[in-house]
Amino acid sequence: MMRRMIIAGNWKMHTDREEAQALAKGVVEKVGGKTEPGVILCPPFPMIPAVKDIIEGTTVQLGAQNVHPEDKGAFTGEISVDILQSVGCNFAIVGHSERRAIFNESDEFINQKVKKVNSSLMIPILCIGETLQEREEGLTFQRVEQQLRDNLNDVVVTTGNDIVVAYEPVWAIGTGKTATPEQAEEVHAYIRELLSDIYTQDIANDITIQYGGSVKPSNAKELLGQPNIDGALVGGASLKAEDFCGIIEAGS
Ligand code: PGA
C-alpha cells in the first residue's frame, strides 16, 4: 500500500444552505470523478445532508468538523459518531486548534474522540501543531510530539488507512502566513518518525499526513511536492470552488 494524497476542505462556520450546495456543486463539477487525490468536504453540521445530496455518486467524501466521544445521551449541542455515520460522514476532524484554543479541548478529551472515531467505520483527521510562541521558543518538535503521543494514547491503528494526521502550525491558520515547504517538511518527517515509533515503520509510511495553514492554489504545488506532505487541510481557500479545486489539481 502507498499512502494517499488527501485534500480536505474545512468550511468552519461558513455557508448557509444555498451557499453550501453551490460550493459542493462547484467542486463536484470540477473534480467529482477524480480518484486521486482523495477529496473531502467538511461543511457545518446542518449542511451535511444538503452536501451529501450533491456528492452522491461522485468520488467526493464527507467529513464532520467535530464529534463527541460518547455514544448518546444528555450532551446538548453535541453530535455522536453514530449520528454522523447515519448521514453519510466518513471522516471527522478532531483536535482542530480552534477547538483546542476557543473551546478549551484538552489532549485527554481529544484522545477520547480519536479513540471513539477510530473504533467506528469513520476515520479521524487528527490536527496537531505548535503556536507562534512555541515555535519562537524552539518548542515545535516537543509540542508536536506531546500532542501526537497524548492524542494517540491507546489508539489501535493496524493500517495506514485507519487515521489521517494534519500538521497545522497555529500561527499559519487563517493568517495568510504559510509555513515554508522546508519548515513544513521538517515537521512532517518528524511526525512520520514518531508514528513509526508509536506503531510500525510500515504503518507510518502509509499514514497520510496533511499540512494545514493558509494553503492556497499558489503555494499548494510546492508544499504538496514535499516527500512527507501527503495532502492539505484547507480552511479559507476551500470556500471558493475554484481555489479549492486549484489546490486539488496541485495534488494530482
Ligand atoms: P486556513 O485554515 O486554510 O484558513 O489557514 C486551515 C485550517 O484551519 O484547517
PDB file of C-alpha atoms and ligand atoms in Angstrom:
ATOM      1  CA  MET A   1       0.000   0.000   0.000  1.00  0.00           C
ATOM      2  CA  MET A   2       1.120   3.522  -0.673  1.00  0.00           C
ATOM      3  CA  ARG A   3      -0.209   6.421   1.319  1.00  0.00           C
ATOM      4  CA  ARG A   4      -2.908   8.509  -0.301  1.00  0.00           C
ATOM      5  CA  MET A   5      -2.869  12.194  -1.083  1.00  0.00           C
ATOM      6  CA  ILE A   6      -5.993  13.701   0.510  1.00  0.00           C
ATOM      7  CA  ILE A   7      -7.268  17.275   0.206  1.00  0.00           C
ATOM      8  CA  ALA A   8      -9.926  18.256   2.741  1.00  0.00           C
ATOM      9  CA  GLY A   9     -11.956  21.463   2.892  1.00  0.00           C
ATOM     10  CA  ASN A  10     -12.857  22.694   6.362  1.00  0.00           C
ATOM     11  CA  TRP A  11     -15.655  25.167   5.813  1.00  0.00           C
ATOM     12  CA  LYS A  12     -15.747  26.127   9.514  1.00  0.00           C
ATOM     13  CA  MET A  13     -18.768  28.308  10.428  1.00  0.00           C
ATOM     14  CA  HIS A  14     -19.443  29.412   6.859  1.00  0.00           C
ATOM     15  CA  THR A  15     -22.108  28.682   4.237  1.00  0.00           C
ATOM     16  CA  ASP A  16     -25.867  28.702   4.547  1.00  0.00           C
ATOM     17  CA  ARG A  17     -27.836  26.034   2.698  1.00  0.00           C
ATOM     18  CA  GLU A  18     -27.706  27.717  -0.702  1.00  0.00           C
ATOM     19  CA  GLU A  19     -24.036  28.564  -0.451  1.00  0.00           C
ATOM     20  CA  ALA A  20     -23.156  25.073   0.733  1.00  0.00           C
ATOM     21  CA  GLN A  21     -24.934  23.470  -2.191  1.00  0.00           C
ATOM     22  CA  ALA A  22     -23.416  25.861  -4.711  1.00  0.00           C
ATOM     23  CA  LEU A  23     -19.934  25.280  -3.326  1.00  0.00           C
ATOM     24  CA  ALA A  24     -20.337  21.496  -3.329  1.00  0.00           C
ATOM     25  CA  LYS A  25     -21.669  21.651  -6.902  1.00  0.00           C
ATOM     26  CA  GLY A  26     -18.691  23.711  -7.990  1.00  0.00           C
ATOM     27  CA  VAL A  27     -16.314  21.143  -6.523  1.00  0.00           C
ATOM     28  CA  VAL A  28     -18.151  18.124  -7.931  1.00  0.00           C
ATOM     29  CA  GLU A  29     -18.305  19.620 -11.425  1.00  0.00           C
ATOM     30  CA  LYS A  30     -14.543  20.025 -11.496  1.00  0.00           C
ATOM     31  CA  VAL A  31     -13.233  17.036  -9.564  1.00  0.00           C
ATOM     32  CA  GLY A  32     -16.208  14.751  -8.869  1.00  0.00           C
ATOM     33  CA  GLY A  33     -14.771  11.954 -10.991  1.00  0.00           C
ATOM     34  CA  LYS A  34     -11.190  12.052  -9.713  1.00  0.00           C
ATOM     35  CA  THR A  35      -9.932   9.192  -7.587  1.00  0.00           C
ATOM     36  CA  GLU A  36      -6.565  10.821  -6.791  1.00  0.00           C
ATOM     37  CA  PRO A  37      -6.183  12.822  -4.712  1.00  0.00           C
ATOM     38  CA  GLY A  38      -8.983  11.985  -2.289  1.00  0.00           C
ATOM     39  CA  VAL A  39     -11.316  14.929  -1.719  1.00  0.00           C
ATOM     40  CA  ILE A  40     -13.265  15.532   1.495  1.00  0.00           C
ATOM     41  CA  LEU A  41     -15.731  18.323   2.245  1.00  0.00           C
ATOM     42  CA  CYS A  42     -16.407  19.272   5.880  1.00  0.00           C
ATOM     43  CA  PRO A  43     -19.435  21.587   5.940  1.00  0.00           C
ATOM     44  CA  PRO A  44     -21.213  22.880   9.054  1.00  0.00           C
ATOM     45  CA  PHE A  45     -23.289  20.053  10.623  1.00  0.00           C
ATOM     46  CA  PRO A  46     -26.738  21.126   9.347  1.00  0.00           C
ATOM     47  CA  MET A  47     -25.438  21.307   5.754  1.00  0.00           C
ATOM     48  CA  ILE A  48     -24.215  17.714   5.701  1.00  0.00           C
ATOM     49  CA  PRO A  49     -27.402  16.247   4.137  1.00  0.00           C
ATOM     50  CA  ALA A  50     -27.605  19.047   1.547  1.00  0.00           C
ATOM     51  CA  VAL A  51     -23.982  18.459   0.555  1.00  0.00           C
ATOM     52  CA  LYS A  52     -24.488  14.693   0.645  1.00  0.00           C
ATOM     53  CA  ASP A  53     -27.238  15.024  -1.991  1.00  0.00           C
ATOM     54  CA  ILE A  54     -24.770  16.738  -4.297  1.00  0.00           C
ATOM     55  CA  ILE A  55     -21.736  14.497  -3.841  1.00  0.00           C
ATOM     56  CA  GLU A  56     -23.781  11.274  -4.060  1.00  0.00           C
ATOM     57  CA  GLY A  57     -22.337   9.020  -6.746  1.00  0.00           C
ATOM     58  CA  THR A  58     -19.110  11.031  -7.048  1.00  0.00           C
ATOM     59  CA  THR A  59     -15.680  10.354  -5.531  1.00  0.00           C
ATOM     60  CA  VAL A  60     -16.003  13.303  -3.129  1.00  0.00           C
ATOM     61  CA  GLN A  61     -16.464  12.294   0.506  1.00  0.00           C
ATOM     62  CA  LEU A  62     -17.947  13.927   3.579  1.00  0.00           C
ATOM     63  CA  GLY A  63     -16.327  14.822   6.851  1.00  0.00           C
ATOM     64  CA  ALA A  64     -17.519  16.416  10.091  1.00  0.00           C
ATOM     65  CA  GLN A  65     -15.710  19.324  11.731  1.00  0.00           C
ATOM     66  CA  ASN A  66     -16.103  17.893  15.213  1.00  0.00           C
ATOM     67  CA  VAL A  67     -17.547  14.918  17.073  1.00  0.00           C
ATOM     68  CA  HIS A  68     -18.331  13.942  20.670  1.00  0.00           C
ATOM     69  CA  PRO A  69     -16.771  10.815  22.202  1.00  0.00           C
ATOM     70  CA  GLU A  70     -19.940   9.489  23.872  1.00  0.00           C
ATOM     71  CA  ASP A  71     -22.390   7.214  22.035  1.00  0.00           C
ATOM     72  CA  LYS A  72     -25.504   9.139  23.020  1.00  0.00           C
ATOM     73  CA  GLY A  73     -27.097  10.916  25.939  1.00  0.00           C
ATOM     74  CA  ALA A  74     -27.585  14.265  27.590  1.00  0.00           C
ATOM     75  CA  PHE A  75     -24.918  16.265  25.759  1.00  0.00           C
ATOM     76  CA  THR A  76     -26.854  19.269  24.497  1.00  0.00           C
ATOM     77  CA  GLY A  77     -25.444  20.616  21.256  1.00  0.00           C
ATOM     78  CA  GLU A  78     -23.107  17.709  20.610  1.00  0.00           C
ATOM     79  CA  ILE A  79     -23.037  15.152  17.768  1.00  0.00           C
ATOM     80  CA  SER A  80     -22.047  11.471  18.020  1.00  0.00           C
ATOM     81  CA  VAL A  81     -20.245   9.171  15.626  1.00  0.00           C
ATOM     82  CA  ASP A  82     -23.489   7.220  15.015  1.00  0.00           C
ATOM     83  CA  ILE A  83     -25.376  10.391  14.103  1.00  0.00           C
ATOM     84  CA  LEU A  84     -22.621  11.383  11.684  1.00  0.00           C
ATOM     85  CA  GLN A  85     -22.465   7.949  10.110  1.00  0.00           C
ATOM     86  CA  SER A  86     -26.195   7.883   9.588  1.00  0.00           C
ATOM     87  CA  VAL A  87     -25.931  10.989   7.391  1.00  0.00           C
ATOM     88  CA  GLY A  88     -23.007   9.661   5.377  1.00  0.00           C
ATOM     89  CA  CYS A  89     -19.894  11.080   7.043  1.00  0.00           C
ATOM     90  CA  ASN A  90     -16.717   9.071   6.569  1.00  0.00           C
ATOM     91  CA  PHE A  91     -14.260  11.383   8.324  1.00  0.00           C
ATOM     92  CA  ALA A  92     -14.223  13.624  11.397  1.00  0.00           C
ATOM     93  CA  ILE A  93     -11.754  16.401  12.161  1.00  0.00           C
ATOM     94  CA  VAL A  94     -10.551  16.027  15.744  1.00  0.00           C
ATOM     95  CA  GLY A  95      -8.423  18.402  17.788  1.00  0.00           C
ATOM     96  CA  HIS A  96      -8.508  21.370  15.444  1.00  0.00           C
ATOM     97  CA  SER A  97      -6.570  24.245  17.024  1.00  0.00           C
ATOM     98  CA  GLU A  98      -9.745  26.343  17.162  1.00  0.00           C
ATOM     99  CA  ARG A  99     -11.412  23.615  19.243  1.00  0.00           C
ATOM    100  CA  ARG A 100      -8.336  23.455  21.473  1.00  0.00           C
ATOM    101  CA  ALA A 101      -7.959  27.216  21.912  1.00  0.00           C
ATOM    102  CA  ILE A 102     -11.519  28.591  21.820  1.00  0.00           C
ATOM    103  CA  PHE A 103     -13.387  25.640  23.308  1.00  0.00           C
ATOM    104  CA  ASN A 104     -10.672  24.529  25.721  1.00  0.00           C
ATOM    105  CA  GLU A 105     -10.482  20.965  24.474  1.00  0.00           C
ATOM    106  CA  SER A 106      -7.787  19.087  26.363  1.00  0.00           C
ATOM    107  CA  ASP A 107      -5.413  16.490  24.957  1.00  0.00           C
ATOM    108  CA  GLU A 108      -7.237  13.887  27.029  1.00  0.00           C
ATOM    109  CA  PHE A 109     -10.639  14.806  25.581  1.00  0.00           C
ATOM    110  CA  ILE A 110      -9.180  14.801  22.074  1.00  0.00           C
ATOM    111  CA  ASN A 111      -7.720  11.365  22.780  1.00  0.00           C
ATOM    112  CA  GLN A 112     -11.207  10.112  23.719  1.00  0.00           C
ATOM    113  CA  LYS A 113     -12.573  11.466  20.462  1.00  0.00           C
ATOM    114  CA  VAL A 114      -9.825   9.883  18.366  1.00  0.00           C
ATOM    115  CA  LYS A 115     -10.439   6.552  20.114  1.00  0.00           C
ATOM    116  CA  LYS A 116     -14.172   6.751  19.520  1.00  0.00           C
ATOM    117  CA  VAL A 117     -13.911   7.666  15.835  1.00  0.00           C
ATOM    118  CA  ASN A 118     -11.169   5.107  15.306  1.00  0.00           C
ATOM    119  CA  SER A 119     -13.325   2.348  16.774  1.00  0.00           C
ATOM    120  CA  SER A 120     -16.087   3.170  14.265  1.00  0.00           C
ATOM    121  CA  LEU A 121     -16.102   2.970  10.486  1.00  0.00           C
ATOM    122  CA  MET A 122     -15.205   6.639  10.327  1.00  0.00           C
ATOM    123  CA  ILE A 123     -11.645   7.922  10.058  1.00  0.00           C
ATOM    124  CA  PRO A 124     -10.311  10.660  12.363  1.00  0.00           C
ATOM    125  CA  ILE A 125      -8.317  13.570  10.946  1.00  0.00           C
ATOM    126  CA  LEU A 126      -6.206  14.433  13.973  1.00  0.00           C
ATOM    127  CA  CYS A 127      -4.879  18.016  13.959  1.00  0.00           C
ATOM    128  CA  ILE A 128      -1.724  18.938  15.835  1.00  0.00           C
ATOM    129  CA  GLY A 129       0.594  21.919  15.691  1.00  0.00           C
ATOM    130  CA  GLU A 130       2.544  24.468  17.677  1.00  0.00           C
ATOM    131  CA  THR A 131       1.666  28.080  18.453  1.00  0.00           C
ATOM    132  CA  LEU A 132       3.840  31.003  17.359  1.00  0.00           C
ATOM    133  CA  GLN A 133       5.211  31.340  20.874  1.00  0.00           C
ATOM    134  CA  GLU A 134       6.144  27.668  20.985  1.00  0.00           C
ATOM    135  CA  ARG A 135       7.905  27.942  17.628  1.00  0.00           C
ATOM    136  CA  GLU A 136       9.808  31.038  18.717  1.00  0.00           C
ATOM    137  CA  GLU A 137      10.861  29.304  21.925  1.00  0.00           C
ATOM    138  CA  GLY A 138      12.168  26.338  19.948  1.00  0.00           C
ATOM    139  CA  LEU A 139       9.466  24.018  21.291  1.00  0.00           C
ATOM    140  CA  THR A 140       7.901  22.951  17.971  1.00  0.00           C
ATOM    141  CA  PHE A 141       9.113  19.360  17.991  1.00  0.00           C
ATOM    142  CA  GLN A 142       8.431  18.907  21.683  1.00  0.00           C
ATOM    143  CA  ARG A 143       4.893  20.226  21.349  1.00  0.00           C
ATOM    144  CA  VAL A 144       4.075  18.152  18.278  1.00  0.00           C
ATOM    145  CA  GLU A 145       5.456  15.020  19.941  1.00  0.00           C
ATOM    146  CA  GLN A 146       3.490  15.600  23.142  1.00  0.00           C
ATOM    147  CA  GLN A 147       0.234  16.160  21.245  1.00  0.00           C
ATOM    148  CA  LEU A 148       0.733  13.166  18.986  1.00  0.00           C
ATOM    149  CA  ARG A 149       1.606  10.776  21.820  1.00  0.00           C
ATOM    150  CA  ASP A 150      -1.168  12.031  24.123  1.00  0.00           C
ATOM    151  CA  ASN A 151      -3.831  12.153  21.423  1.00  0.00           C
ATOM    152  CA  LEU A 152      -2.948   8.676  20.103  1.00  0.00           C
ATOM    153  CA  ASN A 153      -2.659   7.077  23.526  1.00  0.00           C
ATOM    154  CA  ASP A 154      -4.269   3.598  23.316  1.00  0.00           C
ATOM    155  CA  VAL A 155      -5.462   4.264  19.776  1.00  0.00           C
ATOM    156  CA  VAL A 156      -5.173   0.993  17.886  1.00  0.00           C
ATOM    157  CA  VAL A 157      -4.004   1.528  14.325  1.00  0.00           C
ATOM    158  CA  THR A 158      -3.430  -1.541  12.183  1.00  0.00           C
ATOM    159  CA  THR A 159      -3.148   0.036   8.717  1.00  0.00           C
ATOM    160  CA  GLY A 160      -2.157   3.430   7.394  1.00  0.00           C
ATOM    161  CA  ASN A 161      -5.777   3.943   6.353  1.00  0.00           C
ATOM    162  CA  ASP A 162      -7.049   3.994   9.934  1.00  0.00           C
ATOM    163  CA  ILE A 163      -6.132   7.591  10.623  1.00  0.00           C
ATOM    164  CA  VAL A 164      -5.125  10.872   8.978  1.00  0.00           C
ATOM    165  CA  VAL A 165      -2.844  13.338  10.755  1.00  0.00           C
ATOM    166  CA  ALA A 166      -2.896  17.037   9.910  1.00  0.00           C
ATOM    167  CA  TYR A 167       0.076  19.201  10.863  1.00  0.00           C
ATOM    168  CA  GLU A 168      -1.297  22.691  11.311  1.00  0.00           C
ATOM    169  CA  PRO A 169       1.045  25.274  12.798  1.00  0.00           C
ATOM    170  CA  VAL A 170      -1.371  27.522  14.680  1.00  0.00           C
ATOM    171  CA  TRP A 171       0.438  30.665  13.524  1.00  0.00           C
ATOM    172  CA  ALA A 172      -0.296  29.746   9.899  1.00  0.00           C
ATOM    173  CA  ILE A 173      -4.045  29.169  10.279  1.00  0.00           C
ATOM    174  CA  GLY A 174      -6.183  31.905   8.792  1.00  0.00           C
ATOM    175  CA  THR A 175      -3.254  34.317   8.918  1.00  0.00           C
ATOM    176  CA  GLY A 176      -2.084  34.179   5.317  1.00  0.00           C
ATOM    177  CA  LYS A 177       1.318  33.156   6.748  1.00  0.00           C
ATOM    178  CA  THR A 178       2.150  29.751   5.321  1.00  0.00           C
ATOM    179  CA  ALA A 179       4.923  27.575   6.663  1.00  0.00           C
ATOM    180  CA  THR A 180       7.642  27.326   4.036  1.00  0.00           C
ATOM    181  CA  PRO A 181       7.773  23.934   2.321  1.00  0.00           C
ATOM    182  CA  GLU A 182      11.035  23.279   4.216  1.00  0.00           C
ATOM    183  CA  GLN A 183       9.537  24.233   7.596  1.00  0.00           C
ATOM    184  CA  ALA A 184       6.517  22.020   6.975  1.00  0.00           C
ATOM    185  CA  GLU A 185       8.508  19.080   5.575  1.00  0.00           C
ATOM    186  CA  GLU A 186      10.819  19.092   8.578  1.00  0.00           C
ATOM    187  CA  VAL A 187       7.914  18.651  10.975  1.00  0.00           C
ATOM    188  CA  HIS A 188       6.103  16.155   8.722  1.00  0.00           C
ATOM    189  CA  ALA A 189       9.202  13.967   8.582  1.00  0.00           C
ATOM    190  CA  TYR A 190       9.426  14.159  12.354  1.00  0.00           C
ATOM    191  CA  ILE A 191       5.752  13.208  12.738  1.00  0.00           C
ATOM    192  CA  ARG A 192       6.278  10.194  10.486  1.00  0.00           C
ATOM    193  CA  GLU A 193       9.265   9.144  12.592  1.00  0.00           C
ATOM    194  CA  LEU A 194       7.128   9.418  15.734  1.00  0.00           C
ATOM    195  CA  LEU A 195       4.362   7.394  14.085  1.00  0.00           C
ATOM    196  CA  SER A 196       6.869   4.670  13.271  1.00  0.00           C
ATOM    197  CA  ASP A 197       7.840   4.606  16.931  1.00  0.00           C
ATOM    198  CA  ILE A 198       4.217   4.546  18.162  1.00  0.00           C
ATOM    199  CA  TYR A 199       3.128   1.990  15.524  1.00  0.00           C
ATOM    200  CA  THR A 200       5.474   0.441  12.946  1.00  0.00           C
ATOM    201  CA  GLN A 201       7.550   1.811  10.090  1.00  0.00           C
ATOM    202  CA  ASP A 202       5.222   0.187   7.548  1.00  0.00           C
ATOM    203  CA  ILE A 203       2.130   1.725   9.110  1.00  0.00           C
ATOM    204  CA  ALA A 204       3.851   5.116   9.439  1.00  0.00           C
ATOM    205  CA  ASN A 205       4.812   5.025   5.766  1.00  0.00           C
ATOM    206  CA  ASP A 206       1.165   4.522   4.843  1.00  0.00           C
ATOM    207  CA  ILE A 207      -0.393   7.237   7.027  1.00  0.00           C
ATOM    208  CA  THR A 208      -1.488  10.403   5.216  1.00  0.00           C
ATOM    209  CA  ILE A 209      -0.031  13.488   6.887  1.00  0.00           C
ATOM    210  CA  GLN A 210      -1.740  16.643   5.662  1.00  0.00           C
ATOM    211  CA  TYR A 211      -0.426  20.170   6.000  1.00  0.00           C
ATOM    212  CA  GLY A 212      -2.822  22.925   7.015  1.00  0.00           C
ATOM    213  CA  GLY A 213      -2.414  26.673   7.391  1.00  0.00           C
ATOM    214  CA  SER A 214      -3.109  29.203   4.635  1.00  0.00           C
ATOM    215  CA  VAL A 215      -2.846  26.683   1.803  1.00  0.00           C
ATOM    216  CA  LYS A 216      -3.876  28.268  -1.488  1.00  0.00           C
ATOM    217  CA  PRO A 217      -3.519  27.394  -5.174  1.00  0.00           C
ATOM    218  CA  SER A 218      -0.343  29.476  -5.434  1.00  0.00           C
ATOM    219  CA  ASN A 219       1.569  27.644  -2.691  1.00  0.00           C
ATOM    220  CA  ALA A 220      -0.030  24.187  -2.876  1.00  0.00           C
ATOM    221  CA  LYS A 221       2.211  22.652  -5.510  1.00  0.00           C
ATOM    222  CA  GLU A 222       5.426  23.309  -3.634  1.00  0.00           C
ATOM    223  CA  LEU A 223       4.014  22.157  -0.300  1.00  0.00           C
ATOM    224  CA  LEU A 224       2.437  19.011  -1.753  1.00  0.00           C
ATOM    225  CA  GLY A 225       5.657  18.275  -3.625  1.00  0.00           C
ATOM    226  CA  GLN A 226       7.498  17.584  -0.359  1.00  0.00           C
ATOM    227  CA  PRO A 227       8.161  13.901   0.298  1.00  0.00           C
ATOM    228  CA  ASN A 228       6.286  13.748   3.616  1.00  0.00           C
ATOM    229  CA  ILE A 229       3.408  16.121   2.811  1.00  0.00           C
ATOM    230  CA  ASP A 230       0.502  13.979   1.657  1.00  0.00           C
ATOM    231  CA  GLY A 231      -2.312  16.438   1.311  1.00  0.00           C
ATOM    232  CA  ALA A 232      -3.840  19.579   2.723  1.00  0.00           C
ATOM    233  CA  LEU A 233      -6.461  20.616   5.222  1.00  0.00           C
ATOM    234  CA  VAL A 234      -7.781  23.828   3.755  1.00  0.00           C
ATOM    235  CA  GLY A 235      -9.831  26.498   5.510  1.00  0.00           C
ATOM    236  CA  GLY A 236     -10.263  29.864   3.780  1.00  0.00           C
ATOM    237  CA  ALA A 237      -9.374  28.702   0.276  1.00  0.00           C
ATOM    238  CA  SER A 238     -11.893  25.830   0.478  1.00  0.00           C
ATOM    239  CA  LEU A 239     -14.760  28.334   0.411  1.00  0.00           C
ATOM    240  CA  LYS A 240     -14.205  29.111  -3.274  1.00  0.00           C
ATOM    241  CA  ALA A 241     -14.649  26.120  -5.560  1.00  0.00           C
ATOM    242  CA  GLU A 242     -12.095  27.463  -7.993  1.00  0.00           C
ATOM    243  CA  ASP A 243      -9.382  27.909  -5.356  1.00  0.00           C
ATOM    244  CA  PHE A 244     -10.125  24.600  -3.678  1.00  0.00           C
ATOM    245  CA  CYS A 245     -10.047  22.773  -6.993  1.00  0.00           C
ATOM    246  CA  GLY A 246      -6.791  24.553  -7.842  1.00  0.00           C
ATOM    247  CA  ILE A 247      -5.295  23.002  -4.715  1.00  0.00           C
ATOM    248  CA  ILE A 248      -6.693  19.593  -5.708  1.00  0.00           C
ATOM    249  CA  GLU A 249      -5.110  19.989  -9.141  1.00  0.00           C
ATOM    250  CA  ALA A 250      -1.807  20.797  -7.472  1.00  0.00           C
ATOM    251  CA  GLY A 251      -2.062  17.492  -5.634  1.00  0.00           C
ATOM    252  CA  SER A 252      -2.916  15.465  -8.731  1.00  0.00           C
TER     253      SER A 252
HETATM  254  P1  PGA B   1      -6.762  28.193   6.656  1.00  0.00           P
HETATM  255  O1  PGA B   1      -7.328  27.146   7.757  1.00  0.00           O
HETATM  256  O2  PGA B   1      -6.545  27.417   5.402  1.00  0.00           O
HETATM  257  O3  PGA B   1      -7.837  29.231   6.531  1.00  0.00           O
HETATM  258  O4  PGA B   1      -5.492  28.730   7.221  1.00  0.00           O
HETATM  259  C1  PGA B   1      -6.782  25.877   7.868  1.00  0.00           C
HETATM  260  C2  PGA B   1      -7.499  25.116   8.938  1.00  0.00           C
HETATM  261  O5  PGA B   1      -7.938  25.717   9.925  1.00  0.00           O
HETATM  262  O6  PGA B   1      -7.641  23.881   8.836  1.00  0.00           O
END
